[in-house]
mmCIF file of C-alpha atoms in Angstrom:
data_model
loop_
_atom_site.group_PDB
_atom_site.id
_atom_site.type_symbol
_atom_site.label_atom_id
_atom_site.label_comp_id
_atom_site.label_asym_id
_atom_site.label_seq_id
_atom_site.Cartn_x
_atom_site.Cartn_y
_atom_site.Cartn_z
ATOM 1 C CA ILE A 252 38.834 150.543 100.325
ATOM 2 C CA MET A 253 42.361 149.379 98.505
ATOM 3 C CA ASP A 254 44.165 152.250 100.118
ATOM 4 C CA LYS A 255 46.396 150.166 102.784
ATOM 5 C CA LYS A 256 47.062 147.324 99.923
ATOM 6 C CA VAL A 257 47.667 150.155 97.590
ATOM 7 C CA GLN A 258 50.319 151.996 100.063
ATOM 8 C CA GLU A 259 52.038 148.196 100.173
ATOM 9 C CA ALA A 260 52.666 147.842 96.614
ATOM 10 C CA ILE A 261 53.501 151.444 96.213
ATOM 11 C CA ARG A 262 56.688 149.852 99.011
ATOM 12 C CA TYR A 263 57.123 146.967 97.049
ATOM 13 C CA LEU A 264 57.844 149.128 93.844
ATOM 14 C CA GLY A 265 60.494 150.532 96.158
ATOM 15 C CA ILE A 266 59.141 153.938 96.790
ATOM 16 C CA LYS A 267 59.382 156.057 99.966
ATOM 17 C CA LYS A 268 55.940 156.740 101.786
ATOM 18 C CA GLY A 269 54.094 159.898 100.735
ATOM 19 C CA ALA A 270 56.666 159.968 97.503
ATOM 20 C CA ALA A 271 54.820 158.413 94.804
ATOM 21 C CA ASP A 272 53.779 160.707 91.851
ATOM 22 C CA ALA A 273 49.847 160.761 91.140
ATOM 23 C CA GLY A 274 51.018 158.711 87.644
ATOM 24 C CA THR A 275 52.175 155.391 89.834
ATOM 25 C CA ARG A 276 49.348 155.444 91.615
ATOM 26 C CA ALA A 277 46.628 155.769 89.683
ATOM 27 C CA LEU A 278 48.935 152.904 87.584
ATOM 28 C CA VAL A 279 48.793 150.647 91.151
ATOM 29 C CA GLU A 280 45.216 151.171 91.158
ATOM 30 C CA SER A 281 44.099 150.526 87.920
ATOM 31 C CA SER A 282 46.687 147.352 87.731
ATOM 32 C CA PHE A 283 44.922 145.994 90.919
ATOM 33 C CA GLN A 284 41.511 146.786 89.525
ATOM 34 C CA GLU A 285 43.197 144.115 86.189
ATOM 35 C CA LEU A 286 44.778 141.368 88.801
ATOM 36 C CA MET A 287 41.701 141.124 91.087
ATOM 37 C CA LYS A 288 39.605 139.556 87.935
ATOM 38 C CA GLU A 289 42.439 137.296 87.660
ATOM 39 C CA ALA A 290 43.336 136.471 91.501
ATOM 40 C CA GLU A 291 42.097 133.110 92.740
ATOM 41 C CA PRO A 292 43.500 133.151 96.058
ATOM 42 C CA LYS A 293 43.099 129.710 97.708
ATOM 43 C CA SER A 294 45.073 128.497 101.009
ATOM 44 C CA ILE A 295 45.530 124.732 103.241
ATOM 45 C CA CYS A 296 46.577 124.514 106.354
ATOM 46 C CA ARG A 297 47.604 121.457 108.710
ATOM 47 C CA ILE A 298 48.478 121.537 112.639
ATOM 48 C CA PHE A 299 51.178 119.309 113.537
ATOM 49 C CA GLU A 300 53.026 118.853 116.822
ATOM 50 C CA LEU A 301 55.950 120.490 117.755
ATOM 51 C CA GLN A 302 59.520 119.332 119.185
ATOM 52 C CA GLU A 303 62.251 121.858 120.605
ATOM 53 C CA LEU A 304 65.603 119.727 120.074
ATOM 54 C CA GLY A 305 68.039 122.548 121.031
ATOM 55 C CA ASP A 306 70.350 123.867 119.550
ATOM 56 C CA GLY A 307 68.396 126.068 116.929
ATOM 57 C CA ALA A 308 66.709 122.865 115.322
ATOM 58 C CA VAL A 309 63.025 122.082 115.847
ATOM 59 C CA GLN A 310 60.800 119.069 114.550
ATOM 60 C CA ILE A 311 57.296 119.984 113.163
ATOM 61 C CA GLY A 312 55.968 116.481 112.741
ATOM 62 C CA LYS A 313 58.210 114.138 110.865
ATOM 63 C CA LEU A 314 60.602 116.732 109.728
ATOM 64 C CA LYS A 315 63.387 118.395 111.437
ATOM 65 C CA ILE A 316 64.130 121.768 110.510
ATOM 66 C CA GLU A 317 67.320 123.867 111.479
ATOM 67 C CA SER A 318 67.131 127.192 111.776
ATOM 68 C CA ARG A 319 68.056 129.440 114.880
ATOM 69 C CA SER A 320 65.805 132.182 113.542
ATOM 70 C CA LEU A 321 62.452 129.866 113.404
ATOM 71 C CA ALA A 322 63.625 127.828 116.778
ATOM 72 C CA ARG A 323 63.523 131.836 118.437
ATOM 73 C CA ASN A 324 60.196 132.465 116.671
ATOM 74 C CA LEU A 325 58.328 129.263 117.732
ATOM 75 C CA LYS A 326 59.971 128.991 121.067
ATOM 76 C CA ASN A 327 57.380 127.181 123.718
ATOM 77 C CA CYS A 328 55.222 125.997 120.796
ATOM 78 C CA ARG A 329 54.025 122.793 121.532
ATOM 79 C CA ARG A 330 51.828 122.694 118.139
ATOM 80 C CA ALA A 331 52.738 124.414 114.504
ATOM 81 C CA VAL A 332 50.677 125.713 111.876
ATOM 82 C CA LEU A 333 52.276 124.382 108.265
ATOM 83 C CA PHE A 334 50.207 127.164 105.767
ATOM 84 C CA GLY A 335 50.581 127.312 101.792
ATOM 85 C CA ALA A 336 48.602 129.857 99.866
ATOM 86 C CA THR A 337 48.891 130.848 96.229
ATOM 87 C CA LEU A 338 47.075 133.609 94.007
ATOM 88 C CA GLY A 339 46.596 131.030 91.091
ATOM 89 C CA THR A 340 47.894 130.980 87.874
ATOM 90 C CA GLY A 341 45.565 133.604 86.308
ATOM 91 C CA THR A 342 47.812 136.322 88.019
ATOM 92 C CA ASP A 343 50.870 134.287 86.505
ATOM 93 C CA ARG A 344 49.474 134.036 83.215
ATOM 94 C CA LEU A 345 48.525 138.461 83.508
ATOM 95 C CA ILE A 346 52.043 139.542 84.733
ATOM 96 C CA THR A 347 53.800 137.875 81.629
ATOM 97 C CA ARG A 348 51.257 138.692 79.161
ATOM 98 C CA THR A 349 51.696 142.284 80.452
ATOM 99 C CA GLY A 350 55.070 141.776 80.359
ATOM 100 C CA LEU A 351 55.463 141.254 76.756
ATOM 101 C CA LYS A 352 53.598 144.508 75.805
ATOM 102 C CA ASP A 353 54.319 147.407 78.794
ATOM 103 C CA MET A 354 56.647 146.335 81.479
ATOM 104 C CA ALA A 355 55.800 149.240 83.448
ATOM 105 C CA ARG A 356 52.278 147.657 83.752
ATOM 106 C CA ALA A 357 53.502 144.503 84.555
ATOM 107 C CA VAL A 358 56.161 145.582 87.622
ATOM 108 C CA ALA A 359 53.185 147.035 88.921
ATOM 109 C CA LEU A 360 51.084 143.524 88.640
ATOM 110 C CA GLN A 361 54.256 142.656 90.108
ATOM 111 C CA ALA A 362 53.947 145.036 93.665
ATOM 112 C CA CYS A 363 50.579 144.689 93.480
ATOM 113 C CA ALA A 364 50.342 140.782 93.743
ATOM 114 C CA ALA A 365 52.885 140.644 96.167
ATOM 115 C CA ALA A 366 50.830 143.337 98.456
ATOM 116 C CA LEU A 367 47.256 141.238 97.707
ATOM 117 C CA LEU A 368 49.194 137.954 98.492
ATOM 118 C CA GLU A 369 50.239 139.179 102.096
ATOM 119 C CA GLU A 370 46.923 141.150 102.707
ATOM 120 C CA TYR A 371 45.069 137.391 101.847
ATOM 121 C CA CYS A 372 47.521 135.628 104.130
ATOM 122 C CA ASP A 373 46.529 137.962 107.406
ATOM 123 C CA GLN A 374 43.067 137.504 106.697
ATOM 124 C CA ARG A 375 43.586 133.867 106.438
ATOM 125 C CA GLN A 376 45.870 134.094 109.679
ATOM 126 C CA GLU A 377 43.164 135.912 111.841
ATOM 127 C CA GLU A 378 41.045 133.615 110.846
ATOM 128 C CA ILE A 379 42.793 130.551 111.985
ATOM 129 C CA GLY A 380 43.938 132.311 115.198
ATOM 130 C CA ARG A 381 40.479 133.004 116.217
ATOM 131 C CA GLU A 382 39.341 128.967 115.610
ATOM 132 C CA LEU A 383 42.545 127.777 117.531
ATOM 133 C CA GLU A 384 42.112 130.594 120.591
ATOM 134 C CA LYS A 385 38.834 128.180 121.303
ATOM 135 C CA GLU A 386 41.124 125.768 122.512
ATOM 136 C CA GLY A 387 43.607 128.202 124.081
ATOM 137 C CA GLY A 388 45.917 128.094 121.583
ATOM 138 C CA TYR A 389 47.798 132.152 120.290
ATOM 139 C CA LEU A 390 49.645 131.941 117.187
ATOM 140 C CA ARG A 391 53.132 133.635 117.070
ATOM 141 C CA PRO A 392 53.890 135.318 113.725
ATOM 142 C CA ARG A 393 54.235 133.719 110.220
ATOM 143 C CA PHE A 394 57.622 132.631 109.169
ATOM 144 C CA SER A 395 58.150 131.714 105.916
ATOM 145 C CA PRO A 396 61.265 130.018 104.110
ATOM 146 C CA GLY A 397 64.018 132.839 103.371
ATOM 147 C CA TYR A 398 63.390 134.659 106.563
ATOM 148 C CA GLY A 399 66.643 134.919 108.214
ATOM 149 C CA ASP A 400 68.409 131.670 108.255
ATOM 150 C CA PHE A 401 64.982 129.267 107.100
ATOM 151 C CA ASP A 402 66.477 127.809 104.289
ATOM 152 C CA ILE A 403 64.297 128.198 101.306
ATOM 153 C CA SER A 404 65.049 124.337 100.197
ATOM 154 C CA TYR A 405 62.513 123.794 103.267
ATOM 155 C CA GLN A 406 59.467 124.750 100.984
ATOM 156 C CA GLU A 407 59.838 121.494 99.255
ATOM 157 C CA PRO A 408 58.713 119.334 102.094
ATOM 158 C CA ILE A 409 56.152 121.674 103.825
ATOM 159 C CA MET A 410 54.449 121.596 100.401
ATOM 160 C CA ARG A 411 54.483 117.562 100.714
ATOM 161 C CA MET A 412 52.913 117.680 104.171
ATOM 162 C CA LEU A 413 50.503 119.918 103.173
ATOM 163 C CA ASP A 414 49.383 118.310 100.086
ATOM 164 C CA CYS A 415 50.180 121.371 98.289
ATOM 165 C CA ALA A 416 49.614 120.309 94.301
ATOM 166 C CA LYS A 417 46.376 118.705 95.098
ATOM 167 C CA GLN A 418 44.777 121.292 97.284
ATOM 168 C CA ILE A 419 45.544 124.383 95.801
ATOM 169 C CA GLY A 420 47.551 123.308 92.570
ATOM 170 C CA LEU A 421 50.437 124.481 93.914
ATOM 171 C CA SER A 422 54.110 122.636 93.160
ATOM 172 C CA MET A 423 57.803 123.764 92.871
ATOM 173 C CA THR A 424 60.045 123.150 90.304
ATOM 174 C CA LYS A 425 63.721 121.205 90.805
ATOM 175 C CA GLY A 426 65.503 125.316 91.479
ATOM 176 C CA CYS A 427 63.058 125.583 94.455
ATOM 177 C CA MET A 428 60.866 128.381 92.395
ATOM 178 C CA MET A 429 57.256 127.859 93.668
ATOM 179 C CA THR A 430 54.391 127.482 90.734
ATOM 180 C CA PRO A 431 51.926 129.626 90.520
ATOM 181 C CA THR A 432 54.963 132.191 91.436
ATOM 182 C CA LYS A 433 52.614 134.368 93.577
ATOM 183 C CA SER A 434 52.654 131.837 96.158
ATOM 184 C CA VAL A 435 53.832 131.553 99.584
ATOM 185 C CA THR A 436 54.270 128.584 102.507
ATOM 186 C CA ALA A 437 54.958 129.339 106.296
ATOM 187 C CA VAL A 438 55.185 127.652 109.568
ATOM 188 C CA ILE A 439 53.040 129.502 112.254
ATOM 189 C CA GLY A 440 53.478 128.517 116.109
ATOM 190 C CA VAL A 441 50.675 128.078 118.348
ATOM 191 C CA SER A 442 51.319 129.245 121.911
ATOM 192 C CA PRO A 443 49.549 127.948 125.190
ATOM 193 C CA VAL A 444 50.077 131.857 126.379
ATOM 194 C CA LYS A 445 48.735 134.775 124.395
ATOM 195 C CA GLU A 446 51.712 137.269 123.739
ATOM 196 C CA ARG A 447 51.780 141.035 122.500
ATOM 197 C CA GLY A 448 50.047 142.022 119.595
ATOM 198 C CA PRO A 449 51.422 139.554 116.566
ATOM 199 C CA VAL A 450 54.126 140.567 114.883
ATOM 200 C CA GLN A 451 53.978 140.107 110.855
ATOM 201 C CA GLY A 452 55.862 139.563 108.316
ATOM 202 C CA CYS A 453 59.362 141.786 108.172
ATOM 203 C CA GLU A 454 59.175 142.678 111.696
ATOM 204 C CA ALA A 455 59.262 138.699 112.498
ATOM 205 C CA CYS A 456 61.998 138.460 110.337
ATOM 206 C CA GLY A 457 65.707 139.585 111.383
ATOM 207 C CA SER A 458 67.050 140.159 107.494
ATOM 208 C CA THR A 459 67.916 144.055 108.075
ATOM 209 C CA GLY A 460 69.725 144.014 104.692
ATOM 210 C CA CYS A 461 66.176 143.512 102.544
ATOM 211 C CA PRO A 462 65.307 146.313 100.274
ATOM 212 C CA TYR A 463 61.499 145.648 101.159
ATOM 213 C CA ARG A 464 61.833 146.046 104.444
ATOM 214 C CA ARG A 465 59.346 147.949 106.166
#
């Protein structure tokens, strides 16, 4: 059941496809089992009107965002879904607790949490997409602050517009770190036309130098 998640976690550990030994695989699989007991995935989404302002800028609701890569991603969309998700505080506590006694396992848990969060976001996006398709709206790739030139600081207004603290217990430190740390915010364009299969995550981001790129 966990095969795809296990492969993703191994990729997050920086190990090439097919190169993980049996010990690493066993560590990742048992880390997933531990993680599943503590993770409490939650998400929130809201739909806003979208305006293309030109020159690499867009406006979502009352929020103006300057990012050429995001503007490209949202081209010809009239609405955008703001999305937030978290695995909850139990995941953070588990990783911290494990890190005090077993660093290798803590690193594996970090990778497993990243893979689990990605899978959960994909599932939620599919559900949102199915609802929107009933009224002729088609989702673009999920695009998060930190992708391309979409500045990480935009996480704060996105979280405020979603009321993340109250809705899913997700907040932010002054240094732009999310708490719980295994959390994500994203913008998902709603297009009036169905395009080729949705591109996710890495493929949607122009950052080719990233070590986690697929």
